[in-house]
Tab-separated table of C-alpha atoms in Angstrom:
chain	number	residue	atom	x	y	z
A	4	MET	CA	-55.351	-150.373	-142.942
A	5	PRO	CA	-59.049	-150.940	-142.149
A	6	VAL	CA	-60.484	-154.377	-142.800
A	7	LEU	CA	-62.932	-153.997	-145.698
A	8	ARG	CA	-66.199	-155.880	-145.254
A	9	ASP	CA	-69.027	-156.238	-147.735
A	10	ALA	CA	-72.180	-154.385	-146.783
A	11	PRO	CA	-75.260	-156.648	-146.583
A	12	THR	CA	-77.630	-156.673	-149.562
A	13	ASP	CA	-80.734	-158.316	-148.082
A	14	THR	CA	-83.598	-156.894	-145.998
A	15	ILE	CA	-84.076	-157.774	-142.351
A	16	ALA	CA	-87.026	-157.384	-139.985
A	17	ALA	CA	-87.562	-157.721	-136.242
A	18	VAL	CA	-89.696	-156.467	-133.391
A	19	ALA	CA	-87.776	-153.500	-131.967
A	20	THR	CA	-89.705	-153.163	-128.701
A	21	PRO	CA	-89.258	-155.380	-125.611
A	22	PRO	CA	-91.197	-158.652	-125.316
A	23	GLY	CA	-94.566	-158.520	-123.600
A	24	ARG	CA	-97.620	-156.324	-123.827
A	25	GLY	CA	-97.481	-152.561	-124.126
A	26	GLY	CA	-99.180	-149.525	-125.554
A	27	VAL	CA	-96.937	-149.515	-128.628
A	28	GLY	CA	-95.026	-152.219	-130.481
A	29	ILE	CA	-92.642	-151.522	-133.342
A	30	VAL	CA	-91.653	-153.757	-136.237
A	31	ARG	CA	-88.467	-152.500	-137.894
A	32	LEU	CA	-87.332	-153.215	-141.459
A	33	SER	CA	-83.926	-152.354	-142.920
A	34	GLY	CA	-82.439	-153.054	-146.322
A	35	PRO	CA	-82.969	-152.370	-150.016
A	36	ASP	CA	-86.528	-153.750	-150.045
A	37	ALA	CA	-87.673	-152.180	-146.763
A	38	LEU	CA	-89.775	-149.495	-148.445
A	39	ALA	CA	-91.312	-151.936	-150.951
A	40	VAL	CA	-92.298	-154.388	-148.199
A	41	ALA	CA	-93.706	-151.670	-145.946
A	42	SER	CA	-95.646	-150.138	-148.825
A	43	ARG	CA	-97.412	-153.471	-149.335
A	44	LEU	CA	-98.296	-153.673	-145.639
A	45	PHE	CA	-99.385	-150.087	-144.977
A	46	ALA	CA	-102.545	-148.394	-146.236
A	47	SER	CA	-102.813	-144.706	-145.379
A	48	ALA	CA	-105.978	-143.252	-143.878
A	49	LYS	CA	-105.346	-140.074	-145.861
A	50	PRO	CA	-107.150	-139.704	-149.223
A	51	GLY	CA	-104.796	-139.199	-152.125
A	52	PHE	CA	-101.871	-140.803	-150.270
A	53	ALA	CA	-98.809	-140.715	-152.545
A	54	GLY	CA	-96.476	-143.008	-150.638
A	55	LEU	CA	-94.369	-142.917	-147.475
A	56	LYS	CA	-92.578	-139.590	-147.291
A	57	PRO	CA	-89.277	-139.576	-145.400
A	58	TYR	CA	-89.133	-138.611	-141.737
A	59	ARG	CA	-92.902	-138.371	-141.254
A	60	LEU	CA	-95.370	-140.447	-139.264
A	61	HIS	CA	-98.195	-141.654	-141.496
A	62	HIS	CA	-101.419	-142.924	-139.933
A	63	GLY	CA	-103.356	-145.796	-141.451
A	64	THR	CA	-104.010	-149.518	-141.442
A	65	ILE	CA	-101.294	-152.147	-141.150
A	66	ARG	CA	-102.136	-155.269	-143.125
A	67	ASP	CA	-100.713	-158.721	-143.695
A	68	GLU	CA	-99.293	-160.031	-146.967
A	69	ALA	CA	-102.828	-160.822	-148.209
A	70	CYS	CA	-103.961	-157.232	-147.500
A	71	ARG	CA	-106.083	-158.311	-144.530
A	72	PRO	CA	-106.208	-155.663	-141.793
A	73	VAL	CA	-104.081	-156.478	-138.740
A	74	ASP	CA	-104.043	-153.227	-136.775
A	75	SER	CA	-104.496	-149.489	-136.897
A	76	GLY	CA	-101.136	-147.796	-136.565
A	77	MET	CA	-98.444	-145.635	-138.105
A	78	ALA	CA	-95.483	-145.979	-140.433
A	79	ALA	CA	-92.240	-144.006	-140.633
A	80	PHE	CA	-89.700	-144.151	-143.471
A	81	MET	CA	-86.014	-143.190	-143.001
A	82	PRO	CA	-84.096	-143.426	-146.298
A	83	GLY	CA	-80.455	-144.446	-146.425
A	84	PRO	CA	-77.718	-143.416	-146.066
A	85	GLY	CA	-79.091	-141.009	-143.461
A	86	SER	CA	-80.905	-143.628	-141.378
A	87	TYR	CA	-79.655	-145.374	-138.248
A	88	THR	CA	-78.443	-148.389	-140.237
A	89	GLY	CA	-77.317	-146.418	-143.282
A	90	GLU	CA	-79.927	-148.296	-145.337
A	91	ASP	CA	-83.579	-147.655	-146.163
A	92	THR	CA	-85.399	-148.260	-142.892
A	93	VAL	CA	-89.113	-148.406	-142.104
A	94	GLU	CA	-90.800	-148.714	-138.737
A	95	LEU	CA	-94.380	-149.965	-138.410
A	96	HIS	CA	-95.895	-148.731	-135.134
A	97	CYS	CA	-98.647	-151.038	-133.902
A	98	HIS	CA	-100.422	-151.656	-130.630
A	99	GLY	CA	-98.173	-153.694	-128.389
A	100	ALA	CA	-100.071	-156.975	-128.462
A	101	PRO	CA	-97.744	-159.948	-129.093
A	102	ALA	CA	-100.295	-161.508	-131.469
A	103	VAL	CA	-100.411	-158.349	-133.583
A	104	LEU	CA	-96.632	-158.031	-133.752
A	105	ARG	CA	-96.268	-161.695	-134.698
A	106	ARG	CA	-98.695	-161.266	-137.622
A	107	VAL	CA	-96.967	-158.116	-138.895
A	108	LEU	CA	-93.551	-159.717	-138.615
A	109	ALA	CA	-94.762	-162.858	-140.392
A	110	ALA	CA	-96.075	-160.683	-143.205
A	111	CYS	CA	-92.647	-159.030	-143.556
A	112	PHE	CA	-91.071	-162.474	-143.900
A	113	ALA	CA	-93.705	-163.575	-146.408
A	114	LEU	CA	-92.806	-160.585	-148.590
A	115	GLY	CA	-89.085	-161.389	-148.655
A	116	ALA	CA	-87.509	-159.995	-145.515
A	117	ARG	CA	-85.573	-162.335	-143.232
A	118	PRO	CA	-85.366	-162.383	-139.416
A	119	ALA	CA	-82.729	-160.035	-138.013
A	120	GLY	CA	-80.046	-161.506	-135.768
A	121	PRO	CA	-79.001	-160.068	-132.395
A	122	GLY	CA	-77.739	-156.528	-132.882
A	123	GLU	CA	-77.939	-156.765	-136.645
A	124	PHE	CA	-79.423	-153.295	-137.131
A	125	THR	CA	-76.537	-151.781	-135.172
A	126	LYS	CA	-74.050	-154.061	-136.940
A	127	ARG	CA	-75.288	-152.689	-140.263
A	128	ALA	CA	-74.839	-149.175	-138.895
A	129	PHE	CA	-71.218	-150.127	-138.183
A	130	LEU	CA	-70.641	-151.800	-141.533
A	131	ASN	CA	-72.153	-148.816	-143.349
A	132	GLY	CA	-69.977	-146.329	-141.461
A	133	ARG	CA	-72.732	-144.763	-139.374
A	134	LEU	CA	-71.050	-145.835	-136.120
A	135	ASP	CA	-67.597	-147.077	-135.247
A	136	LEU	CA	-67.222	-150.196	-133.093
A	137	SER	CA	-66.827	-148.260	-129.845
A	138	GLN	CA	-70.077	-146.389	-130.498
A	139	ALA	CA	-71.882	-149.549	-131.587
A	140	GLU	CA	-70.798	-151.320	-128.408
A	141	ALA	CA	-72.059	-148.341	-126.395
A	142	VAL	CA	-75.562	-148.871	-127.802
A	143	ALA	CA	-75.802	-152.237	-126.022
A	144	ASP	CA	-74.365	-150.715	-122.839
A	145	LEU	CA	-76.920	-147.900	-122.920
A	146	ILE	CA	-79.766	-150.392	-123.317
A	147	ALA	CA	-78.421	-152.434	-120.390
A	148	ALA	CA	-77.610	-149.421	-118.163
A	149	ARG	CA	-78.441	-150.043	-114.493
A	150	GLY	CA	-78.356	-146.456	-113.241
A	151	ASP	CA	-77.898	-142.802	-114.161
A	152	THR	CA	-74.099	-142.918	-114.021
A	153	ASP	CA	-73.936	-146.073	-116.131
A	154	ALA	CA	-76.335	-144.565	-118.678
A	155	GLY	CA	-74.320	-141.342	-118.804
A	156	LEU	CA	-71.079	-143.242	-119.420
A	157	ALA	CA	-72.676	-145.265	-122.214
A	158	LEU	CA	-74.127	-142.139	-123.807
A	159	SER	CA	-70.711	-140.487	-123.658
A	160	ARG	CA	-69.196	-143.420	-125.556
A	161	LEU	CA	-72.090	-143.397	-128.023
A	162	SER	CA	-71.403	-139.716	-128.723
A	163	GLY	CA	-67.825	-140.696	-129.597
A	164	ALA	CA	-65.875	-139.662	-126.474
A	165	VAL	CA	-63.706	-142.801	-126.404
A	166	SER	CA	-63.400	-142.881	-130.193
A	167	ARG	CA	-62.156	-139.293	-130.294
A	168	ALA	CA	-59.628	-139.941	-127.539
A	169	VAL	CA	-58.310	-143.044	-129.293
A	170	LYS	CA	-58.129	-141.296	-132.667
A	171	GLU	CA	-56.083	-138.515	-131.060
A	172	LEU	CA	-53.688	-141.167	-129.727
A	173	ALA	CA	-53.525	-142.807	-133.151
A	174	ALA	CA	-52.772	-139.442	-134.772
A	175	ALA	CA	-49.915	-138.876	-132.331
A	176	LEU	CA	-48.492	-142.315	-133.136
A	177	ASP	CA	-48.924	-141.704	-136.867
A	178	GLU	CA	-46.847	-138.556	-136.519
A	179	LEU	CA	-44.134	-140.538	-134.755
A	180	ARG	CA	-44.405	-143.254	-137.386
A	181	ALA	CA	-43.901	-140.691	-140.165
A	182	GLY	CA	-40.757	-139.449	-138.452
A	183	LEU	CA	-39.590	-143.015	-137.994
A	184	CYS	CA	-40.041	-143.778	-141.681
A	185	LEU	CA	-38.041	-140.677	-142.518
A	186	ALA	CA	-35.254	-141.803	-140.220
A	187	VAL	CA	-35.218	-145.280	-141.806
A	188	ASP	CA	-35.228	-143.951	-145.359
A	189	PHE	CA	-32.612	-141.279	-144.698
A	190	PRO	CA	-30.350	-142.636	-141.955
A	191	GLU	CA	-27.671	-140.034	-142.654
A	192	GLU	CA	-30.174	-137.373	-141.446
A	193	GLU	CA	-30.950	-139.234	-138.216
A	194	VAL	CA	-30.373	-136.412	-135.735
A	195	GLU	CA	-32.313	-133.869	-137.761
A	196	CYS	CA	-35.110	-136.245	-138.724
A	197	LEU	CA	-35.956	-137.955	-135.449
A	198	PRO	CA	-33.786	-137.545	-132.353
A	199	LYS	CA	-34.354	-140.555	-130.119
A	200	ALA	CA	-34.924	-138.345	-127.096
A	201	ALA	CA	-37.809	-136.619	-128.864
A	202	PHE	CA	-39.117	-139.989	-130.050
A	203	ALA	CA	-39.097	-141.349	-126.500
A	204	SER	CA	-40.808	-138.204	-125.225
A	205	GLY	CA	-43.592	-138.577	-127.788
A	206	VAL	CA	-44.112	-142.241	-126.918
A	207	SER	CA	-44.175	-141.453	-123.182
A	208	ALA	CA	-46.858	-138.799	-123.745
A	209	VAL	CA	-49.053	-141.352	-125.523
A	210	VAL	CA	-48.500	-143.904	-122.746
A	211	ALA	CA	-49.577	-141.331	-120.151
A	212	ARG	CA	-52.776	-140.586	-122.070
A	213	ILE	CA	-53.534	-144.294	-122.408
A	214	GLU	CA	-53.060	-144.743	-118.663
A	215	ALA	CA	-55.520	-141.893	-118.025
A	216	LEU	CA	-58.119	-143.651	-120.204
A	217	LEU	CA	-57.517	-146.967	-118.441
A	218	ALA	CA	-57.909	-145.273	-115.067
A	219	ALA	CA	-61.272	-143.865	-116.175
A	220	GLY	CA	-62.288	-147.364	-117.259
A	221	ARG	CA	-61.396	-148.767	-113.843
A	222	ARG	CA	-63.422	-146.071	-112.103
A	223	ALA	CA	-66.387	-146.763	-114.379
A	224	ARG	CA	-66.221	-150.536	-114.032
A	225	PRO	CA	-68.382	-150.958	-110.894
A	226	PHE	CA	-71.057	-148.673	-112.361
A	227	ARG	CA	-71.044	-150.585	-115.635
A	228	LEU	CA	-70.812	-154.149	-114.343
A	229	GLY	CA	-72.208	-153.698	-110.839
A	230	ALA	CA	-70.510	-154.774	-107.632
A	231	ARG	CA	-70.947	-157.766	-105.348
A	232	VAL	CA	-71.033	-157.275	-101.589
A	233	ALA	CA	-71.204	-160.297	-99.268
A	234	LEU	CA	-72.118	-160.257	-95.579
A	235	PHE	CA	-70.254	-162.923	-93.623
A	236	GLY	CA	-69.452	-163.735	-90.004
A	237	ARG	CA	-70.276	-166.096	-87.183
A	238	VAL	CA	-73.820	-167.294	-86.476
A	239	ASN	CA	-76.081	-164.852	-84.638
A	240	ALA	CA	-73.752	-161.927	-85.319
A	241	GLY	CA	-76.639	-159.949	-86.858
A	242	LYS	CA	-75.987	-160.497	-90.579
A	243	SER	CA	-79.589	-161.141	-91.611
A	244	SER	CA	-80.893	-158.232	-89.537
A	245	LEU	CA	-78.324	-155.963	-91.208
A	246	PHE	CA	-79.235	-157.414	-94.623
A	247	ASN	CA	-82.886	-156.501	-94.042
A	248	ALA	CA	-81.990	-153.051	-92.700
A	249	LEU	CA	-79.832	-152.197	-95.725
A	250	LEU	CA	-82.608	-153.295	-98.089
A	251	GLY	CA	-85.360	-151.646	-96.071
A	252	THR	CA	-87.460	-154.811	-96.123
A	253	ASP	CA	-87.778	-158.103	-94.229
A	254	ARG	CA	-86.126	-160.201	-96.917
A	255	ALA	CA	-84.281	-162.641	-94.621
A	256	LEU	CA	-85.732	-164.620	-91.742
A	257	VAL	CA	-84.351	-163.485	-88.393
A	258	ALA	CA	-84.416	-165.594	-85.226
A	259	ASP	CA	-82.401	-166.124	-82.054
A	260	LEU	CA	-81.833	-169.738	-83.087
A	261	PRO	CA	-78.295	-170.103	-84.546
A	262	GLY	CA	-78.019	-171.213	-88.166
A	263	THR	CA	-81.281	-169.674	-89.382
A	264	THR	CA	-79.671	-168.792	-92.742
A	265	ARG	CA	-78.578	-172.058	-94.348
A	266	ASP	CA	-78.217	-170.833	-97.915
A	267	TYR	CA	-77.317	-167.436	-99.308
A	268	LEU	CA	-79.854	-164.729	-100.173
A	269	GLU	CA	-79.281	-162.076	-102.846
A	270	GLU	CA	-80.995	-158.769	-103.569
A	271	GLY	CA	-80.194	-155.658	-105.582
A	272	LEU	CA	-79.233	-152.429	-103.844
A	273	ASP	CA	-78.692	-148.979	-105.360
A	274	LEU	CA	-75.807	-147.129	-103.724
A	275	ASP	CA	-76.396	-143.626	-105.058
A	276	GLY	CA	-76.229	-144.780	-108.672
A	277	LEU	CA	-73.873	-147.697	-108.044
A	278	PRO	CA	-75.682	-151.035	-108.657
A	279	VAL	CA	-74.826	-153.603	-105.978
A	280	ARG	CA	-75.712	-157.255	-105.563
A	281	LEU	CA	-75.994	-157.737	-101.787
A	282	THR	CA	-75.581	-161.300	-100.476
A	283	ASP	CA	-76.410	-162.631	-97.000
A	284	THR	CA	-74.450	-165.824	-96.357
A	285	ALA	CA	-74.801	-168.648	-93.850
A	286	GLY	CA	-73.114	-168.146	-90.475
A	287	LEU	CA	-69.635	-169.537	-89.911
A	288	ARG	CA	-69.471	-172.331	-87.347
A	289	GLU	CA	-68.680	-176.015	-87.121
A	290	THR	CA	-71.858	-178.010	-87.681
A	291	PRO	CA	-72.805	-181.669	-88.207
A	292	ASP	CA	-75.788	-180.552	-90.327
A	293	ALA	CA	-74.946	-181.353	-93.957
A	294	VAL	CA	-77.309	-178.707	-95.365
A	295	GLU	CA	-75.945	-175.957	-93.137
A	296	ALA	CA	-72.376	-177.030	-93.915
A	297	ALA	CA	-73.085	-176.822	-97.647
A	298	GLY	CA	-74.592	-173.372	-97.159
A	299	LYS	CA	-71.530	-172.264	-95.227
A	300	ALA	CA	-69.238	-173.502	-98.016
A	301	ARG	CA	-71.238	-171.520	-100.577
A	302	GLY	CA	-71.031	-168.454	-98.364
A	303	LEU	CA	-67.253	-168.764	-98.091
A	304	ASP	CA	-66.960	-168.968	-101.888
A	305	LEU	CA	-69.166	-165.903	-102.347
A	306	ALA	CA	-67.258	-163.893	-99.758
A	307	GLN	CA	-63.926	-164.733	-101.391
A	308	THR	CA	-65.075	-163.610	-104.841
A	309	ALA	CA	-67.025	-160.517	-103.736
A	310	ASP	CA	-65.793	-157.027	-104.533
A	311	LEU	CA	-66.349	-156.179	-100.869
A	312	GLY	CA	-66.933	-158.329	-97.814
A	313	LEU	CA	-68.903	-156.991	-94.838
A	314	TYR	CA	-67.493	-158.853	-91.846
A	315	VAL	CA	-70.326	-158.678	-89.321
A	316	VAL	CA	-69.487	-159.222	-85.627
A	317	ASP	CA	-71.638	-158.988	-82.538
A	318	GLY	CA	-70.629	-155.624	-81.102
A	319	ALA	CA	-72.285	-156.433	-77.778
A	320	ALA	CA	-70.103	-159.491	-77.125
A	321	PRO	CA	-66.363	-160.146	-76.854
A	322	TYR	CA	-64.662	-160.859	-80.169
A	323	VAL	CA	-64.342	-164.558	-80.962
A	324	SER	CA	-61.648	-165.626	-83.399
A	325	ASP	CA	-61.495	-168.912	-85.293
A	326	ALA	CA	-59.108	-170.347	-87.861
A	327	GLU	CA	-61.651	-170.437	-90.709
A	328	THR	CA	-62.643	-166.788	-90.363
A	329	ASP	CA	-59.041	-165.690	-89.921
A	330	ALA	CA	-58.072	-167.492	-93.134
A	331	LEU	CA	-60.916	-165.794	-95.014
A	332	LEU	CA	-59.906	-162.361	-93.687
A	333	ARG	CA	-56.331	-162.956	-94.816
A	334	ARG	CA	-57.493	-163.901	-98.309
A	335	LEU	CA	-59.707	-160.839	-98.612
A	336	GLY	CA	-57.273	-158.430	-96.976
A	337	PRO	CA	-58.221	-155.122	-95.329
A	338	GLY	CA	-58.733	-153.492	-98.744
A	339	ARG	CA	-61.681	-155.763	-99.598
A	340	THR	CA	-63.099	-156.047	-96.067
A	341	LEU	CA	-65.227	-153.660	-94.078
A	342	ALA	CA	-66.009	-154.703	-90.506
A	343	VAL	CA	-69.450	-154.020	-89.056
A	344	ALA	CA	-69.959	-154.014	-85.283
A	345	ALA	CA	-73.653	-154.917	-85.133
A	346	LYS	CA	-76.085	-154.358	-82.232
A	347	ALA	CA	-74.685	-150.894	-81.514
A	348	ASP	CA	-77.873	-150.083	-79.554
A	349	LEU	CA	-76.577	-152.416	-76.808
A	350	PRO	CA	-73.591	-151.848	-74.493
A	351	PRO	CA	-70.333	-152.925	-76.180
A	352	GLY	CA	-68.774	-156.234	-75.264
A	353	ASP	CA	-66.025	-156.473	-72.682
A	354	PRO	CA	-63.456	-156.268	-74.112
A	355	ASP	CA	-64.850	-154.120	-76.939
A	356	PRO	CA	-64.659	-156.204	-80.160
A	357	ARG	CA	-63.734	-153.075	-82.096
A	358	LEU	CA	-60.316	-153.175	-80.446
A	359	ALA	CA	-59.689	-156.652	-81.843
A	360	LEU	CA	-60.931	-155.580	-85.294
A	361	ALA	CA	-58.613	-152.556	-85.238
A	362	ALA	CA	-55.722	-154.870	-84.354
A	363	LEU	CA	-56.554	-156.830	-87.531
A	364	GLY	CA	-56.228	-153.612	-89.539
A	365	LEU	CA	-59.955	-153.454	-90.337
A	366	GLU	CA	-62.025	-150.301	-90.635
A	367	THR	CA	-65.078	-150.806	-88.422
A	368	VAL	CA	-68.503	-149.180	-88.629
A	369	PRO	CA	-70.845	-149.554	-85.614
A	370	VAL	CA	-74.446	-150.196	-86.694
A	371	SER	CA	-77.780	-150.979	-85.124
A	372	ALA	CA	-80.194	-152.721	-87.476
A	373	ARG	CA	-82.969	-152.252	-84.891
A	374	THR	CA	-82.692	-148.451	-84.533
A	375	GLY	CA	-81.040	-147.609	-87.860
A	376	PHE	CA	-78.012	-146.079	-86.159
A	377	GLY	CA	-74.951	-146.071	-88.420
A	378	LEU	CA	-76.696	-147.332	-91.573
A	379	THR	CA	-76.085	-144.113	-93.520
A	380	GLY	CA	-72.426	-144.168	-92.566
A	381	LEU	CA	-72.123	-147.818	-93.540
A	382	LEU	CA	-73.675	-147.216	-96.955
A	383	ALA	CA	-71.293	-144.293	-97.525
A	384	ALA	CA	-68.313	-146.428	-96.470
A	385	MET	CA	-69.412	-149.245	-98.792
A	386	ARG	CA	-69.681	-146.881	-101.757
A	387	ALA	CA	-66.308	-145.321	-100.977
A	388	ARG	CA	-64.671	-148.758	-100.880
A	389	LEU	CA	-66.300	-149.908	-104.112
A	390	THR	CA	-65.255	-146.736	-105.957
A	391	ARG	CA	-61.841	-146.403	-104.336
A	392	ASP	CA	-59.928	-147.121	-107.560
A	393	GLY	CA	-59.202	-143.546	-108.589
A	394	GLY	CA	-62.198	-141.858	-107.012
A	395	PRO	CA	-65.606	-141.003	-108.489
A	396	ILE	CA	-66.266	-141.043	-112.222
A	397	GLU	CA	-67.912	-138.205	-114.129
A	398	PRO	CA	-71.018	-139.428	-116.016
A	399	ASP	CA	-69.725	-137.950	-119.287
A	400	ALA	CA	-66.172	-139.284	-118.960
A	401	ALA	CA	-64.408	-141.097	-121.787
A	402	ALA	CA	-64.346	-144.459	-120.021
A	403	PRO	CA	-63.437	-147.458	-122.210
A	404	SER	CA	-65.299	-150.758	-121.998
A	405	GLU	CA	-63.627	-154.004	-120.952
A	406	ARG	CA	-62.853	-154.890	-124.574
A	407	GLU	CA	-61.549	-151.419	-125.346
A	408	ALA	CA	-59.480	-151.378	-122.158
A	409	ALA	CA	-57.870	-154.686	-123.155
A	410	CYS	CA	-56.830	-153.186	-126.502
A	411	LEU	CA	-55.511	-150.056	-124.813
A	412	ALA	CA	-53.601	-152.060	-122.205
A	413	ALA	CA	-51.984	-154.168	-124.935
A	414	ALA	CA	-51.014	-150.984	-126.814
A	415	ARG	CA	-49.547	-149.547	-123.606
A	416	THR	CA	-47.460	-152.717	-123.155
A	417	GLU	CA	-46.088	-152.414	-126.687
A	418	LEU	CA	-45.232	-148.742	-126.191
A	419	THR	CA	-43.625	-149.414	-122.813
A	420	GLU	CA	-41.451	-152.079	-124.430
A	421	LEU	CA	-40.737	-149.604	-127.215
A	422	LEU	CA	-39.366	-147.139	-124.662
A	423	THR	CA	-37.082	-149.893	-123.369
A	424	ASP	CA	-35.903	-150.575	-126.922
A	425	ILE	CA	-35.251	-146.869	-127.508
A	426	GLY	CA	-33.191	-146.780	-124.329
A	427	ALA	CA	-31.228	-149.787	-125.599
A	428	ASP	CA	-30.439	-147.784	-128.758
A	429	LEU	CA	-32.022	-150.298	-131.137
A	430	PRO	CA	-32.054	-149.228	-134.811
A	431	TYR	CA	-35.061	-147.339	-136.107
A	432	ASP	CA	-36.307	-150.124	-138.382
A	433	LEU	CA	-36.656	-152.484	-135.390
A	434	LEU	CA	-38.385	-149.817	-133.320
A	435	GLY	CA	-41.002	-149.507	-136.020
A	436	VAL	CA	-42.328	-153.026	-135.392
A	437	ARG	CA	-43.648	-152.243	-131.908
A	438	LEU	CA	-44.962	-148.874	-133.041
A	439	GLU	CA	-46.897	-150.536	-135.865
A	440	THR	CA	-48.363	-153.107	-133.473
A	441	ALA	CA	-49.503	-150.371	-131.062
A	442	CYS	CA	-51.214	-148.538	-133.934
A	443	MET	CA	-53.102	-151.711	-134.917
A	444	LEU	CA	-54.242	-152.288	-131.335
A	445	LEU	CA	-55.638	-148.753	-131.155
A	446	ALA	CA	-57.424	-149.337	-134.453
A	447	ASP	CA	-59.102	-152.381	-132.889
A	448	VAL	CA	-60.905	-150.091	-130.438
A	449	THR	CA	-62.879	-148.369	-133.189
A	450	GLY	CA	-63.172	-151.481	-135.365
A	451	GLU	CA	-60.847	-150.487	-138.181
A	452	THR	CA	-58.858	-153.741	-137.932
A	453	THR	CA	-61.069	-155.868	-135.693
A	454	PRO	CA	-61.335	-159.569	-136.659
A	455	ASP	CA	-64.754	-160.958	-137.550
A	456	ASP	CA	-64.873	-163.237	-134.496
A	457	VAL	CA	-64.469	-160.232	-132.211
A	458	LEU	CA	-67.224	-158.407	-134.073
A	459	ALA	CA	-69.483	-161.433	-133.665
A	460	ALA	CA	-68.817	-161.474	-129.911
A	461	VAL	CA	-69.655	-157.767	-129.646
A	462	PHE	CA	-72.948	-157.936	-131.535
A	463	ASP	CA	-74.122	-161.295	-130.199
A	464	ARG	CA	-74.760	-159.717	-126.793
A	465	PHE	CA	-77.292	-157.286	-128.291
A	466	CYS	CA	-81.008	-157.893	-128.133
A	467	ILE	CA	-82.819	-158.753	-131.365
A	468	GLY	CA	-84.352	-155.652	-132.921
A	469	LYS	CA	-81.507	-153.276	-132.099
């Protein structure tokens, strides 16, 4: 059963536009007194004005609580329950000067509204049934989207794609649960009511659909959270030159002197819609310099935790192996390592280092940072590696968030154990326990049974004013 929560009864206010200066700034009010407060603050420029009509922009003067003019702007009234929050909502559109917005907001507070908390407008939309928890969570993801694919995935969840998929799964489990109850209540009709083979088949079908959703979530993860790529290798291998070439700018200092990079450098890179944090780390070598040694240690940590490591070697020199690098390569493994044979505009070393890299099981891409040779191929290889978990994701796919995926994975575990119990010929009343737990975990996705502390964690990551 859904957890019943009391709808709020007070009125909240906040600036709904980003901090800073802009052409337009919006102060948003929501709650039972939103219209009364806004009516005190807004004076229409139209003679014979009869009050704020719903779903219209009214032009006039925005005043403070003492009726002193603050700005020339507009007001829009959206009555509940058809508004975003499900409550009476008013937006006051001002010029985007921070001083103006502060005065208007202070006037709202003086007339009885209170400051809205992070995500409180969207939380009220959830509490009032305008959005389920999956859709509400998607609002924050859409605001924080880093690229077109990420935005498309968030919009798909906001439109209810994940919610619909989960509700279909819940309906399938409810049908099985009804048959299970029938079998428990009328055990003498067991074969006719719910044959265990049919029960197991129904559970397996739900498990398969959950796994498809989880796979979509894994494919979406790098687009949603971004990926970390670290360049590492010996000193003077060409890491910083490659770093600059990938970014298209001289971000890192480049010199023939070994150990030029003593600390790591980070910059953002867009890989055809995939947001990447690219890191250039200090070269690997034994050094008495304490600062360089500290930089090397940081670089090793970053390389070990990166989603992908670019192991840069000097392609114009024989391959040099050392215990530290070999240990790092073993920890990363070929799946998380892409070798780059730099300086491809020069004759290859003798022996060719690519032979040694192939012997290590590493895919190698030859690149010249000076001429640009191989950069396009390297970028394509990086993107392929970072999206290798199931292939590309469609922007409108039903891809669950990390929280939703955790609920789905827990439900899958319960159903998998249920299949084991069915195979062990456990009685129907015991089978019902795992089935009930799986149903509750699915309900957590849409917020029907979600505890208050989980709700707080979801909405606390919102910005104030949304």
